[in-house]
Tab-separated table of C-alpha atoms and ligand atoms in Angstrom:
chain	number	residue	atom	x	y	z
V	1	MET	CA	95.193	96.752	106.290
V	2	ASN	CA	96.126	93.393	104.773
V	3	GLN	CA	92.943	91.901	106.207
V	4	TYR	CA	90.944	94.612	104.460
V	5	ASP	CA	92.904	94.163	101.222
V	6	SER	CA	92.288	90.393	101.360
V	7	GLU	CA	88.541	90.974	101.598
V	8	ARG	CA	88.609	93.339	98.628
V	9	MET	CA	90.662	90.849	96.578
V	10	ALA	CA	88.196	88.037	97.332
V	11	GLU	CA	85.304	90.307	96.331
V	12	ALA	CA	87.078	91.320	93.107
V	13	LEU	CA	87.474	87.651	92.138
V	14	ALA	CA	83.839	86.759	92.802
V	15	ALA	CA	82.892	87.986	89.303
V	16	GLN	CA	85.099	85.234	87.856
V	17	GLY	CA	83.286	82.583	89.843
V	18	TYR	CA	85.794	82.314	92.684
V	19	ALA	CA	84.478	81.901	96.220
V	20	LEU	CA	86.316	81.589	99.511
V	21	THR	CA	87.069	78.054	100.682
V	22	ALA	CA	87.576	76.917	104.245
V	23	ASP	CA	90.044	74.289	102.999
V	24	ALA	CA	93.224	75.855	101.608
V	25	ALA	CA	94.455	72.437	100.446
V	26	GLU	CA	91.578	72.281	97.949
V	27	ALA	CA	91.817	75.856	96.664
V	28	ASP	CA	92.114	76.418	92.889
V	29	LEU	CA	93.770	79.737	93.636
V	30	VAL	CA	95.891	80.471	96.704
V	31	ILE	CA	96.768	84.092	97.472
V	32	LEU	CA	99.383	84.832	100.109
V	33	ASN	CA	98.895	88.413	101.231
V	34	THR	CA	102.241	89.362	102.677
V	35	CYS	CA	103.936	91.874	104.978
V	36	HIS	CA	107.440	93.268	104.535
V	37	ILE	CA	107.642	95.455	107.625
V	38	ARG	CA	110.107	93.212	109.484
V	39	GLU	CA	112.367	90.427	108.240
V	40	LYS	CA	110.508	87.746	110.178
V	41	ALA	CA	107.222	88.545	108.431
V	42	ALA	CA	108.864	88.581	105.004
V	43	GLU	CA	110.671	85.265	105.533
V	44	LYS	CA	107.456	83.541	106.585
V	45	VAL	CA	106.250	83.898	103.003
V	46	TYR	CA	108.870	81.473	101.703
V	47	SER	CA	108.201	78.786	104.301
V	48	GLU	CA	104.490	79.095	103.557
V	49	LEU	CA	105.189	78.924	99.807
V	50	GLY	CA	107.009	75.626	100.385
V	51	ARG	CA	103.811	74.165	101.871
V	52	VAL	CA	101.589	75.555	99.137
V	53	ARG	CA	103.918	74.184	96.429
V	54	LEU	CA	103.694	70.629	97.803
V	55	ASN	CA	99.961	70.941	97.662
V	56	LYS	CA	100.061	72.227	94.096
V	57	GLU	CA	102.162	69.201	93.112
V	58	ARG	CA	99.765	66.795	94.804
V	59	ARG	CA	96.782	68.369	93.041
V	60	ARG	CA	98.600	68.229	89.696
V	61	ARG	CA	99.151	64.479	90.178
V	62	GLU	CA	95.397	64.276	90.736
V	63	GLY	CA	94.818	66.159	87.475
V	64	ARG	CA	93.889	69.551	88.919
V	65	ASP	CA	95.562	72.933	88.518
V	66	THR	CA	96.368	75.378	91.307
V	67	LEU	CA	97.329	78.998	90.787
V	68	ILE	CA	99.564	80.601	93.401
V	69	ALA	CA	99.631	84.369	93.851
V	70	VAL	CA	101.804	86.451	96.141
V	71	ALA	CA	100.228	89.815	97.017
V	72	GLY	CA	101.140	92.545	99.492
V	73	CYS	CA	104.357	94.342	100.294
V	74	VAL	CA	106.746	91.402	99.814
V	75	ALA	CA	105.370	91.159	96.263
V	76	GLN	CA	105.948	94.881	95.832
V	77	ALA	CA	109.474	94.821	97.232
V	78	GLU	CA	110.772	91.644	95.586
V	79	GLY	CA	108.732	91.507	92.364
V	80	ALA	CA	109.787	88.873	89.820
V	81	GLU	CA	112.574	87.713	92.161
V	82	ILE	CA	109.899	85.799	94.054
V	83	MET	CA	109.343	83.635	90.985
V	84	ALA	CA	113.071	83.016	90.667
V	85	ARG	CA	113.200	81.828	94.271
V	86	ALA	CA	109.828	80.042	94.233
V	87	PRO	CA	109.008	78.957	90.645
V	88	ALA	CA	105.619	77.532	91.669
V	89	VAL	CA	104.344	81.113	91.978
V	90	ASP	CA	102.130	82.205	89.046
V	91	ILE	CA	101.234	85.778	89.987
V	92	VAL	CA	103.051	88.549	91.863
V	93	VAL	CA	100.807	91.526	92.576
V	94	GLY	CA	101.710	94.648	94.564
V	95	PRO	CA	99.252	96.472	96.820
V	96	GLN	CA	98.528	99.204	94.269
V	97	SER	CA	97.458	96.715	91.576
V	98	TYR	CA	94.699	94.684	93.234
V	99	HIS	CA	92.119	96.002	90.795
V	100	ARG	CA	94.075	94.124	88.090
V	101	LEU	CA	94.066	90.827	89.995
V	102	ALA	CA	91.093	89.279	88.166
V	103	ALA	CA	92.725	89.999	84.794
V	104	LEU	CA	96.074	88.641	86.006
V	105	VAL	CA	94.420	85.425	87.200
V	106	ALA	CA	92.630	84.994	83.862
V	107	LYS	CA	95.852	85.581	81.944
V	108	ALA	CA	97.923	83.253	84.122
V	109	SER	CA	95.419	80.436	83.761
V	110	THR	CA	95.008	80.773	79.979
V	111	THR	CA	98.662	81.348	79.061
V	112	GLY	CA	100.358	79.396	81.858
V	113	LYS	CA	102.860	82.273	82.038
V	114	GLY	CA	103.898	84.108	85.199
V	115	GLN	CA	102.278	87.527	85.710
V	116	VAL	CA	103.922	90.377	87.608
V	117	ALA	CA	102.220	93.698	88.492
V	118	THR	CA	104.258	95.881	90.801
V	119	GLU	CA	104.260	99.308	89.176
V	120	PHE	CA	102.544	102.197	90.933
V	121	PRO	CA	99.730	102.829	88.466
V	122	ALA	CA	98.542	106.367	87.898
V	123	GLU	CA	94.879	105.359	88.285
V	124	ASP	CA	93.207	105.024	91.644
V	125	LYS	CA	92.773	101.319	92.418
V	126	PHE	CA	89.786	102.004	94.664
V	127	ALA	CA	87.898	103.540	91.755
V	128	HIS	CA	88.551	100.388	89.714
V	129	LEU	CA	87.697	97.781	92.337
V	130	PRO	CA	84.100	96.517	92.262
V	131	ALA	CA	81.788	98.126	94.850
V	132	ARG	CA	81.519	96.072	98.021
V	133	PRO	CA	78.717	93.500	97.611
V	134	GLN	CA	75.508	93.566	99.637
V	135	ARG	CA	75.950	90.356	101.562
V	136	LYS	CA	75.629	89.969	105.280
V	137	GLY	CA	78.951	90.746	106.778
V	138	GLN	CA	80.799	91.517	109.935
V	139	VAL	CA	79.652	93.559	112.866
V	140	SER	CA	82.976	95.369	112.958
V	141	ALA	CA	84.548	96.271	109.615
V	142	PHE	CA	87.703	97.929	108.325
V	143	VAL	CA	87.751	100.603	105.645
V	144	THR	CA	90.998	101.875	104.172
V	145	VAL	CA	90.787	105.656	103.744
V	146	GLN	CA	94.434	106.515	103.220
V	147	GLU	CA	97.442	104.592	101.983
V	148	GLY	CA	101.150	105.123	101.708
V	149	CYS	CA	103.408	107.507	103.560
V	150	ASP	CA	105.616	110.522	102.859
V	151	LYS	CA	107.295	110.576	106.275
V	152	PHE	CA	110.286	108.344	105.487
V	153	CYS	CA	111.244	107.161	108.956
V	154	THR	CA	114.704	105.718	108.374
V	155	PHE	CA	113.782	102.184	109.559
V	156	CYS	CA	110.586	101.794	107.558
V	157	VAL	CA	109.773	100.200	104.174
V	158	VAL	CA	106.240	101.579	103.909
V	159	PRO	CA	107.080	104.642	101.759
V	160	TYR	CA	108.748	102.263	99.272
V	161	THR	CA	106.225	99.400	99.280
V	162	ARG	CA	102.942	101.291	99.657
V	163	GLY	CA	104.169	104.388	97.883
V	164	ALA	CA	103.336	108.062	98.344
V	165	GLU	CA	100.545	109.218	100.583
V	166	PHE	CA	97.141	108.992	98.963
V	167	SER	CA	93.690	109.747	100.416
V	168	ARG	CA	90.432	108.387	99.003
V	169	ASP	CA	87.605	110.789	98.240
V	170	ALA	CA	85.275	111.339	101.183
V	171	ALA	CA	82.110	110.566	99.175
V	172	GLU	CA	83.505	107.194	98.100
V	173	ILE	CA	84.277	106.328	101.744
V	174	VAL	CA	80.846	107.441	102.945
V	175	GLY	CA	79.266	105.219	100.254
V	176	GLU	CA	81.344	102.225	101.319
V	177	VAL	CA	80.498	102.711	105.001
V	178	GLU	CA	76.780	103.073	104.190
V	179	ARG	CA	76.888	99.772	102.295
V	180	LEU	CA	78.688	98.076	105.201
V	181	ALA	CA	76.092	99.521	107.593
V	182	ALA	CA	73.262	98.168	105.434
V	183	ARG	CA	74.707	94.675	105.741
V	184	GLY	CA	75.032	94.810	109.510
V	185	ALA	CA	78.216	96.681	110.471
V	186	ARG	CA	77.937	98.655	113.717
V	187	GLU	CA	81.603	99.574	114.100
V	188	ILE	CA	83.992	100.953	111.486
V	189	THR	CA	87.749	101.228	111.859
V	190	LEU	CA	89.271	103.645	109.366
V	191	LEU	CA	92.678	102.469	108.210
V	192	GLY	CA	95.754	104.165	106.863
V	193	GLN	CA	99.492	103.946	107.406
V	194	ASN	CA	99.192	107.591	108.335
V	195	VAL	CA	95.467	107.814	108.798
V	196	ASN	CA	95.408	111.165	110.558
V	197	ALA	CA	97.200	112.778	107.605
V	198	TYR	CA	93.967	112.044	105.674
V	199	HIS	CA	93.097	114.868	103.273
V	200	GLY	CA	90.755	113.305	100.726
V	201	GLY	CA	88.616	115.409	98.407
V	202	GLY	CA	85.243	116.336	99.902
V	203	PRO	CA	81.946	116.631	98.019
V	204	ASP	CA	82.378	120.415	98.276
V	205	GLY	CA	85.562	120.130	96.194
V	206	ARG	CA	87.802	121.030	99.133
V	207	PRO	CA	89.967	118.528	101.038
V	208	TRP	CA	88.427	117.040	104.172
V	209	THR	CA	90.366	116.331	107.333
V	210	LEU	CA	90.028	113.038	109.191
V	211	ALA	CA	87.989	114.842	111.868
V	212	ARG	CA	85.541	116.112	109.226
V	213	LEU	CA	85.241	112.625	107.734
V	214	LEU	CA	84.616	111.084	111.174
V	215	ARG	CA	81.911	113.646	111.927
V	216	ARG	CA	80.190	112.798	108.636
V	217	LEU	CA	80.382	109.038	109.259
V	218	ALA	CA	78.967	109.546	112.759
V	219	GLN	CA	75.745	110.771	111.083
V	220	ILE	CA	75.051	107.284	109.684
V	221	PRO	CA	72.407	106.062	112.148
V	222	SER	CA	73.311	102.377	112.484
V	223	ILE	CA	77.037	103.024	112.822
V	224	ASP	CA	77.565	103.303	116.565
V	225	ARG	CA	81.304	103.109	116.865
V	226	LEU	CA	84.178	104.695	114.993
V	227	ARG	CA	87.893	104.079	115.368
V	228	TYR	CA	90.958	104.918	113.302
V	229	THR	CA	94.509	103.646	113.077
V	230	THR	CA	97.507	104.277	112.702
V	231	SER	CA	98.288	107.888	113.550
V	232	HIS	CA	101.465	109.935	113.513
V	233	PRO	CA	102.007	112.332	116.465
V	234	LEU	CA	102.708	115.277	114.151
V	235	ASP	CA	99.311	114.982	112.461
V	236	MET	CA	97.291	114.866	115.706
V	237	ASP	CA	95.741	118.314	115.247
V	238	ASP	CA	93.474	120.069	117.741
V	239	GLU	CA	90.299	119.431	115.724
V	240	LEU	CA	90.964	115.691	115.790
V	241	ILE	CA	91.871	115.697	119.477
V	242	ALA	CA	88.722	117.660	120.393
V	243	LEU	CA	86.609	114.981	118.721
V	244	PHE	CA	87.473	112.573	121.539
V	245	GLY	CA	85.493	114.863	123.827
V	246	ASP	CA	82.754	115.903	121.370
V	247	GLU	CA	81.777	112.850	119.369
V	248	PRO	CA	80.273	110.024	121.443
V	249	LYS	CA	80.575	107.548	118.549
V	250	LEU	CA	84.351	107.974	118.463
V	251	MET	CA	85.644	105.259	120.794
V	252	PRO	CA	88.046	106.205	123.600
V	253	TYR	CA	91.044	104.442	122.118
V	254	LEU	CA	94.060	105.912	120.340
V	255	HIS	CA	96.963	104.068	118.800
V	256	LEU	CA	99.828	106.553	118.637
V	257	PRO	CA	103.310	105.132	118.015
V	258	PHE	CA	106.274	106.857	119.668
V	259	GLN	CA	108.907	104.286	118.535
V	260	ALA	CA	111.709	105.442	120.856
V	261	GLY	CA	112.040	107.498	124.030
V	262	SER	CA	115.194	109.494	123.341
V	263	ASP	CA	115.342	112.601	121.158
V	264	ARG	CA	118.698	111.497	119.757
V	265	ILE	CA	117.251	108.219	118.466
V	266	LEU	CA	114.058	109.915	117.267
V	267	LYS	CA	116.234	112.238	115.212
V	268	ALA	CA	118.192	109.324	113.743
V	269	MET	CA	114.830	107.695	112.965
V	270	ASN	CA	113.705	110.889	111.161
V	271	ARG	CA	110.491	110.822	113.194
V	272	LYS	CA	110.178	114.626	112.954
V	273	HIS	CA	108.874	114.901	116.534
V	274	SER	CA	110.491	115.087	119.954
V	275	ILE	CA	109.596	113.390	123.221
V	276	ALA	CA	108.128	116.682	124.437
V	277	ASP	CA	105.923	116.902	121.310
V	278	TYR	CA	104.633	113.400	121.935
V	279	GLU	CA	103.873	114.019	125.591
V	280	LYS	CA	102.136	117.289	124.754
V	281	VAL	CA	99.819	115.458	122.349
V	282	ILE	CA	98.888	112.727	124.809
V	283	ALA	CA	98.274	115.298	127.557
V	284	LYS	CA	95.825	117.111	125.251
V	285	VAL	CA	94.138	113.839	124.291
V	286	ARG	CA	93.721	112.942	127.964
V	287	ALA	CA	92.333	116.389	128.720
V	288	ALA	CA	89.714	115.845	125.985
V	289	ARG	CA	88.905	112.289	127.067
V	290	PRO	CA	90.304	111.382	130.508
V	291	ASP	CA	89.427	107.670	130.283
V	292	ILE	CA	91.138	107.166	126.894
V	293	ALA	CA	92.996	103.894	126.323
V	294	LEU	CA	96.346	104.735	124.761
V	295	SER	CA	98.272	102.283	122.654
V	296	THR	CA	101.623	102.619	120.936
V	297	ASP	CA	104.398	101.016	118.880
V	298	ILE	CA	107.915	100.786	120.304
V	299	ILE	CA	111.098	99.689	118.538
V	300	VAL	CA	114.089	98.559	120.620
V	301	GLY	CA	117.630	98.237	119.339
V	302	PHE	CA	117.624	100.866	116.604
V	303	PRO	CA	121.257	101.315	115.410
V	304	GLY	CA	123.258	103.302	117.960
V	305	GLU	CA	120.696	102.853	120.779
V	306	THR	CA	122.632	102.925	124.066
V	307	ASP	CA	121.516	101.669	127.477
V	308	ARG	CA	120.716	105.264	128.326
V	309	ASP	CA	118.568	105.710	125.231
V	310	PHE	CA	116.722	102.528	126.083
V	311	GLU	CA	116.170	103.682	129.677
V	312	ALA	CA	114.567	106.802	128.231
V	313	THR	CA	112.201	104.573	126.223
V	314	MET	CA	111.288	102.711	129.421
V	315	ALA	CA	110.806	105.999	131.272
V	316	LEU	CA	108.515	107.424	128.590
V	317	ALA	CA	106.447	104.220	128.514
V	318	ALA	CA	106.194	104.366	132.315
V	319	ARG	CA	105.017	108.003	132.255
V	320	ALA	CA	102.549	107.537	129.396
V	321	ASN	CA	100.910	104.479	130.978
V	322	PHE	CA	99.572	102.560	127.993
V	323	ALA	CA	96.526	100.298	127.869
V	324	GLN	CA	98.445	98.208	125.378
V	325	ALA	CA	101.408	98.391	122.999
V	326	PHE	CA	103.139	96.592	120.172
V	327	THR	CA	106.852	96.162	120.766
V	328	PHE	CA	109.422	95.187	118.180
V	329	LYS	CA	113.119	94.439	117.842
V	330	TYR	CA	114.617	96.683	115.182
V	331	SER	CA	114.867	94.738	111.930
V	332	ALA	CA	117.175	96.059	109.200
V	333	ARG	CA	115.140	96.340	105.989
V	334	PRO	CA	116.845	96.366	102.601
V	335	GLY	CA	116.842	99.770	100.941
V	336	THR	CA	116.053	101.794	104.085
V	337	PRO	CA	118.642	104.337	105.333
V	338	ALA	CA	118.961	102.812	108.829
V	339	ALA	CA	119.937	99.404	107.442
V	340	GLY	CA	123.279	100.886	106.357
V	341	LEU	CA	124.078	102.590	109.683
V	342	GLU	CA	127.043	101.546	111.739
V	343	ARG	CA	126.640	100.485	115.371
V	344	GLN	CA	123.885	97.915	114.786
V	345	VAL	CA	122.778	96.591	118.187
V	346	PRO	CA	123.645	92.932	118.929
V	347	GLU	CA	120.741	90.482	118.839
V	348	GLN	CA	121.192	89.500	122.493
V	349	VAL	CA	120.890	93.134	123.634
V	350	LYS	CA	117.782	93.625	121.492
V	351	ARG	CA	116.242	90.515	122.999
V	352	GLU	CA	116.876	91.703	126.561
V	353	ARG	CA	115.480	95.162	125.850
V	354	LEU	CA	112.407	93.711	124.182
V	355	TYR	CA	111.780	91.495	127.190
V	356	ALA	CA	112.112	94.433	129.595
V	357	VAL	CA	109.771	96.715	127.671
V	358	GLN	CA	107.253	93.922	127.093
V	359	SER	CA	107.154	93.197	130.837
V	360	LEU	CA	106.450	96.840	131.589
V	361	ILE	CA	103.703	97.069	128.958
V	362	ASP	CA	102.171	93.827	130.180
V	363	GLU	CA	101.940	95.213	133.695
V	364	GLN	CA	100.331	98.411	132.386
V	365	ARG	CA	97.836	96.479	130.290
V	366	ARG	CA	96.823	94.281	133.204
V	367	ALA	CA	96.424	97.305	135.475
V	368	PHE	CA	94.245	98.989	132.838
V	369	ASP	CA	92.096	95.852	132.534
V	370	ARG	CA	91.813	95.421	136.321
V	371	ALA	CA	90.614	99.004	136.647
V	372	THR	CA	87.589	98.199	134.451
V	373	VAL	CA	86.469	95.376	136.770
V	374	GLY	CA	83.351	96.555	138.595
V	375	GLN	CA	82.430	98.983	135.810
V	376	CYS	CA	79.489	98.645	133.446
V	377	LEU	CA	80.786	98.857	129.858
V	378	ASP	CA	79.043	98.901	126.487
V	379	VAL	CA	80.155	95.777	124.657
V	380	LEU	CA	79.625	95.294	120.932
V	381	LEU	CA	78.875	91.578	120.597
V	382	GLU	CA	80.790	90.389	117.550
V	383	GLY	CA	80.478	86.602	117.540
V	384	SER	CA	80.370	83.343	119.442
V	385	GLY	CA	82.978	82.694	122.106
V	386	ARG	CA	85.002	79.505	122.374
V	387	LYS	CA	82.692	77.856	124.912
V	388	PRO	CA	79.085	76.991	124.016
V	389	GLY	CA	76.600	79.658	125.076
V	390	GLN	CA	79.370	82.225	125.235
V	391	LEU	CA	79.561	85.422	123.211
V	392	TYR	CA	82.579	87.506	122.378
V	393	GLY	CA	82.737	91.272	122.018
V	394	ARG	CA	84.799	94.412	122.474
V	395	SER	CA	84.591	97.152	125.066
V	396	PRO	CA	84.936	100.810	124.018
V	397	TYR	CA	88.612	100.457	125.018
V	398	LEU	CA	89.044	97.564	122.536
V	399	GLN	CA	89.331	94.983	125.319
V	400	ALA	CA	88.086	91.488	124.444
V	401	VAL	CA	85.051	90.646	126.612
V	402	HIS	CA	83.329	87.273	127.123
V	403	VAL	CA	79.721	87.020	128.331
V	404	GLU	CA	77.031	84.335	128.432
V	405	GLY	CA	74.191	85.001	126.006
V	406	PRO	CA	72.196	83.769	123.000
V	407	GLU	CA	73.612	84.083	119.481
V	408	GLY	CA	70.701	86.325	118.544
V	409	LEU	CA	72.464	89.123	120.394
V	410	ILE	CA	75.404	89.178	117.955
V	411	GLY	CA	75.519	92.605	116.372
V	412	ARG	CA	74.000	94.324	119.431
V	413	ILE	CA	75.633	96.579	121.956
V	414	ALA	CA	74.982	95.303	125.457
V	415	ALA	CA	75.617	96.918	128.816
V	416	VAL	CA	77.924	94.498	130.592
V	417	ASP	CA	78.968	94.405	134.232
V	418	ILE	CA	82.653	93.477	134.182
V	419	LEU	CA	83.367	90.812	136.797
V	420	ALA	CA	86.952	89.725	136.210
V	421	SER	CA	90.039	90.251	134.092
V	422	SER	CA	92.340	87.476	132.889
V	423	PRO	CA	95.599	87.998	130.964
V	424	ASN	CA	93.909	88.315	127.559
V	425	SER	CA	90.282	89.191	128.146
V	426	LEU	CA	87.566	90.354	130.508
V	427	THR	CA	84.521	88.393	131.610
V	428	GLY	CA	81.220	89.935	132.532
V	429	VAL	CA	77.463	89.522	132.666
V	430	ILE	CA	74.882	91.297	130.580
V	431	LYS	CA	73.159	93.757	132.860
V	432	SER	CA	69.739	92.505	133.832
V	433	GLY	CA	66.792	94.606	132.775
V	434	PHE	CA	68.873	96.555	130.316
V	435	GLU	CA	67.277	97.716	127.079
V	436	TRP	CA	69.025	96.738	123.868
V	437	HIS	CA	70.400	99.492	121.711
V	438	GLU	CA	68.354	98.570	118.656
V	439	PRO	CA	70.242	98.906	115.377
V	440	VAL	CA	68.635	101.478	113.116
V	441	GLN	CA	68.761	100.563	109.444
V	442	ALA	CA	70.529	103.227	107.437
V	443	ALA	CA	68.616	104.592	104.462
V	444	VAL	CA	70.795	103.700	101.486
G	501	LIG	N1	112.000	97.106	112.539
G	501	LIG	C1	111.195	96.941	113.607
G	501	LIG	N2	109.954	97.459	113.690
G	501	LIG	C2	109.512	98.191	112.651
G	501	LIG	N3	108.363	98.836	112.434
G	501	LIG	C3	108.399	99.407	111.217
G	501	LIG	N4	109.577	99.146	110.621
G	501	LIG	C4	110.301	98.393	111.497
G	501	LIG	C5	111.592	97.822	111.462
G	501	LIG	N5	112.399	97.988	110.421
G	501	LIG	C6	107.295	98.906	113.425
G	501	LIG	C7	107.025	100.354	113.844
G	501	LIG	C8	105.711	100.640	113.185
G	501	LIG	C9	105.056	99.281	113.182
G	501	LIG	C10	103.935	99.104	112.227
G	501	LIG	O1	106.102	98.400	112.872
G	501	LIG	O2	106.901	100.386	115.247
G	501	LIG	O3	104.953	101.609	113.882
G	502	LIG	FE1	106.711	104.018	108.322
G	502	LIG	FE2	104.847	105.125	109.940
G	502	LIG	FE3	107.274	106.300	109.621
G	502	LIG	FE4	105.499	106.292	107.598
G	502	LIG	S1	105.258	107.336	109.626
G	502	LIG	S2	107.693	105.862	107.441
G	502	LIG	S3	104.538	104.285	107.864
G	502	LIG	S4	106.821	104.287	110.574
């Protein structure tokens, strides 16, 4: 989501004459788009700010000004305190105020005074951001459709930093996807902290579900692939699950966090679902789409987690058999209910549990990758690989795939015979004699 937000911020500043630079050291304006989800991510901001400040000082000695902005959830959570700790910062802007960024930049540069925007404005920022420009862009693009969260898991800062759940209007999303399609996008990933709780207003005046929105987006001819992330198990309704079987453009990949494998810990996390609920959902998803690649998020070392609780997490991961997963040590976040709980788990125990669960997931991921060797997969070619003459793309299961081929094929979907799997990617050859899936230009 931060990647998407960064793109929108850059586009919003284009009207003021700003353009992206490949050389951060020479930037007139540096924006750090930050994450507050775990302590490590939040602390990185200050070490990075140290580097940016030195650069600002060097440029000042050379007679040039540099504006420094901190955006994202650290900005939201810490507000003006950031300027107290890092006085070189000129602008602090929370995720709900990006449509005001251009004005904040103008004000900071004319007045020389620090600007802070961290309130949750009543207006919809998406309606106030400039429409996405018609320049040639990526093959695979993100579109935020939903933001914020009302679930209040006890470990999580999202409900406080991103605010209450909000869904964009369906027509606005369709327009954005059509514009992305017109500039070359073939794959769209719909984003939201709780994307499957999407309930944006439809053109018919009634709220649309995520399934309804996906079906509408699938009608755009040159969009060939749809994905969405991140989902909550409780909001995985039957209509959405059935789509995995019914809609060929919906890719066979689902990221569905379960966080912890014991009902006791899930309750303390306020996840509002049980282990049985989770397993029921994934069984239904697999019935709809047997080859689905499942992914998840797992937290180890939540306060009060015993060895037995952790074994239950390992057992659930073993049963579910993931194609990949993101695993985290619990990180106490200021202002969240779990941060104040007794029985915090010692760092050493967290480290050992993380290592154990990562080893299991790694094995599962490799087994999933090995099982695709020998298959012919559709690969969306997204760009050049590291080696000359090599292209890089993604399989339907989101695996990275390397093939030999000319750059002219970027943006096409090729049938690829998968020859081998290495720890982080697959290699294959483009099937000989295969006909390209020609992109169809959308009428917009
Ligand atoms: N500590 C560790 N991991 C966390 N996550 C969210 N909050 C915390 C925290 N306090 C993880 C969850 C979530 C993912 C985006 O980050 O697994 O799904
Ligand atoms: Fe955070 Fe996700 Fe829980 Fe919402 S559902 S509070 S975003 S972990």
